[in-house]
Amino acid sequence: MNEVVMQHMTDLPSTHLLGTGTPMCSGCGGLEALHEIYDVLGKNTVFVNAAGCMTLLSVYPFTPFRGSWLYTAMASAPAGAQGVRDALDILLEQKCIKKEEDLEVVVLTGDGSAYGMGLSATSGAIERGLDFIYICYDNEGYGNTGQQFSAATPHAAKTATSRGSSGFAGYKKDLFSIWAAHKPSYVATVIGSEPLDLARKIEKAKQMKGPRLIIALAPCPPGWDFNPRDTVDIGKLAVKTGVWPLKEYIDGKVIHNIPHHRVPVEDYLQKQGRFVHLFTPKRNEEMLNEMQARVDAYWDAVSE
Amino acid sequence: MTRKLLTGNGAAAWGARLANVDYVPAFPITPQTEIIETIAAWSDAGEIPARMVTLESEHSMITAAGAAAATGVRVFTATSSQGLLYGMEMVYTVAGWRVPLVMVNVSRGVAAPLTLESDHNDIMAARDSGFLQIHCSTCQEVLDSVLIAYRLAEDKNVRLPVIVNLDGFYLSYTREPVEIPEPEAIRKFLPAFDTKNSKFRASTPTSQAVAVLGGSPYSYFRYETHLAAMQAIDVYGDIAKTFSQQFGRNYPAIEAYRCEDAEIVYVMIGSFSTKAREAVDQLRQTGTAVGLVRPRLLRPFPTKELQKVTAGKQGIAVIDQNISMGKGGVLHTEVASALYGKSNAPKILTSFIGGLGGRDISAEEFYEMVKVTKQAINDGVTPEPRLLYTRDEYREMQKLQAIAHVEREELETTQ
């Protein structure tokens, strides 16, 4: 399969690799993305995981993965990937294993690890030119512990540790740019609700060597406070409003999928309980304008 | 066989070289750095096939070491002090993975206050991790212990990582003549690493280090690791015997020096035990029946061997180069728990803490320990633990404090 083949939804893999019955929450946007990613990557993979929601995918004696899995710790999944990759390379070099036994090494972490505790290990792995894929499912908070704010939490969102009337005072960290500043082979943002875009990017990453890093925005029903059935709609709105830019870094350039008709940011916000204080009991016009203005400024800068 | 003048660090690097290691994840820290510099130089010159990678922290270094061992290659790494503590989460974690790698720790005191010099608080912090521990007192022992450690770690009844410990400065930077065994002899003693079912391969997908739910499976795996460590005592004994037959150097789990007819024995680990050995010889000349007991294995703890070697003695003086705040010496506690209630155990168990942060333990202090222990035997009462510190040291310390006060006052008056 290559990029040319994936032009329509019907070109996407029709067999699904990841097993069902996992302990993820219903409507998990991270699991949605992982399903789609895994279908493209295939079973000849070893997922190296950091502490987060998805650590619970493989709980003794079950695993939904057809391939391999290694849990490390919250801070050092990229270093675990380094050890596995180097060991496989050594074994290939020594002709102890055949080429067919080789695996794609895939780091799988949440935003808590990717944006914070694991950033130093990621920086090290990129700078060493490690041949690996990094998947961050970004649900914009420490989801596994009950959605406390993280470095990925957006401005004004209510979390378990920002319950005040203005929500989270900080701003979402620009991990895409931080990663891209290392000049890796590839960086991309994806979302499960845009499966064709996601599959193309994963397929592209799969064909490359070196550090390839993917951030998947992961709408989180319990963390963002919405009905699990709305995961896809909210994901689509994240893209349509321009809140979640779909973009790639490749060959030193950032390329955007520019939304043709951006809809107002509040269409995205008002579907989520974490932003309800911006609408009731009184509409917070100032804050809503500020948030719209920030998204507008982003896209103005892109089109310049 | 060749003989070379090697530092303790050089001997550790030679151990890794002779073990024909595949992979060396590294991170520099004093006083360990010479080990990875030596291996890097060999690797750059193409003298060894090992692949080396410098990680961005010890936490990552130990993660990479464990992950590579879990994939099926022979791994060597090294650290010290703050580095060991920074990587401590992964020290516990990779031990739980049951991966047979060897890590050399060059002991150095831990902050605060910050110091570069040696004591054993760093290695004691790893005591309960699941890593086995071999403690060395000479450079020869460092090289030999690395080889023994691989065979121990990779034994099918053990499958646990091993730390080989040597003291910073006193061993790490001291040159001693070291016999370097021939690679062919090593190959006979230490066959190639058999990864068994611990590996990641396309044809045999594996999940390693997964989570468990509930205390029952958790307890099962924790007990299993403990029992594997316990099995390592006998396995170690067999390996040491084979090593002795093949290379003529004997490394029992506990080294007993002039203990047979001793009334009082010192118990201590590491390079300072060579000072205790000298004190034993001196005291013997004055007619005092003293011996030295030096555990080489700290994990697993050789309880039975300790009971045997101390049986019937009148008193034991334990010297700890570590301090557990609010309790005292860790080795003292270990010895007490191994001997308490045993019918032939010495009645008196005295405790001395010294040699922290590179502080020397003088011959006079060793003599004093025997004097105190003798007195305790006569009185039938074990005294409180002693923190070794001399009047002269205290006077020097007061001088430093006086300077600090003057500096502070001057700063305050000029503001």
JSON list of C-alpha atoms in Angstrom, two decimals, chain B residues 1 12 14 65 84 87 140 151 157 164 167 172 204 215 230 237 264 358 360:
[
{"chain": "B", "resi": 1, "resn": "MET", "atom": "CA", "xyz": [47.43, -14.62, 30.48]},
{"chain": "B", "resi": 12, "resn": "ALA", "atom": "CA", "xyz": [35.50, -2.96, 35.00]},
{"chain": "B", "resi": 14, "resn": "TRP", "atom": "CA", "xyz": [38.07, -5.05, 30.75]},
{"chain": "B", "resi": 65, "resn": "ALA", "atom": "CA", "xyz": [19.73, -1.32, 28.89]},
{"chain": "B", "resi": 84, "resn": "LEU", "atom": "CA", "xyz": [22.01, 5.51, 40.22]},
{"chain": "B", "resi": 87, "resn": "GLY", "atom": "CA", "xyz": [17.71, 5.98, 37.39]},
{"chain": "B", "resi": 140, "resn": "GLN", "atom": "CA", "xyz": [41.32, -7.90, 40.14]},
{"chain": "B", "resi": 151, "resn": "ARG", "atom": "CA", "xyz": [27.08, -16.00, 34.36]},
{"chain": "B", "resi": 157, "resn": "ASN", "atom": "CA", "xyz": [17.37, -20.28, 37.66]},
{"chain": "B", "resi": 164, "resn": "VAL", "atom": "CA", "xyz": [29.04, -5.05, 40.56]},
{"chain": "B", "resi": 167, "resn": "ASP", "atom": "CA", "xyz": [34.40, 2.22, 45.68]},
{"chain": "B", "resi": 172, "resn": "SER", "atom": "CA", "xyz": [38.11, 3.43, 40.71]},
{"chain": "B", "resi": 204, "resn": "THR", "atom": "CA", "xyz": [6.91, -14.70, 18.11]},
{"chain": "B", "resi": 215, "resn": "GLY", "atom": "CA", "xyz": [-2.55, -7.88, 44.75]},
{"chain": "B", "resi": 230, "resn": "MET", "atom": "CA", "xyz": [17.35, -16.58, 46.84]},
{"chain": "B", "resi": 237, "resn": "GLY", "atom": "CA", "xyz": [28.49, -20.79, 44.94]},
{"chain": "B", "resi": 264, "resn": "ILE", "atom": "CA", "xyz": [35.88, -10.83, 67.63]},
{"chain": "B", "resi": 358, "resn": "GLY", "atom": "CA", "xyz": [35.61, 9.55, 51.25]},
{"chain": "B", "resi": 360, "resn": "ASP", "atom": "CA", "xyz": [39.29, 7.62, 55.89]}
]
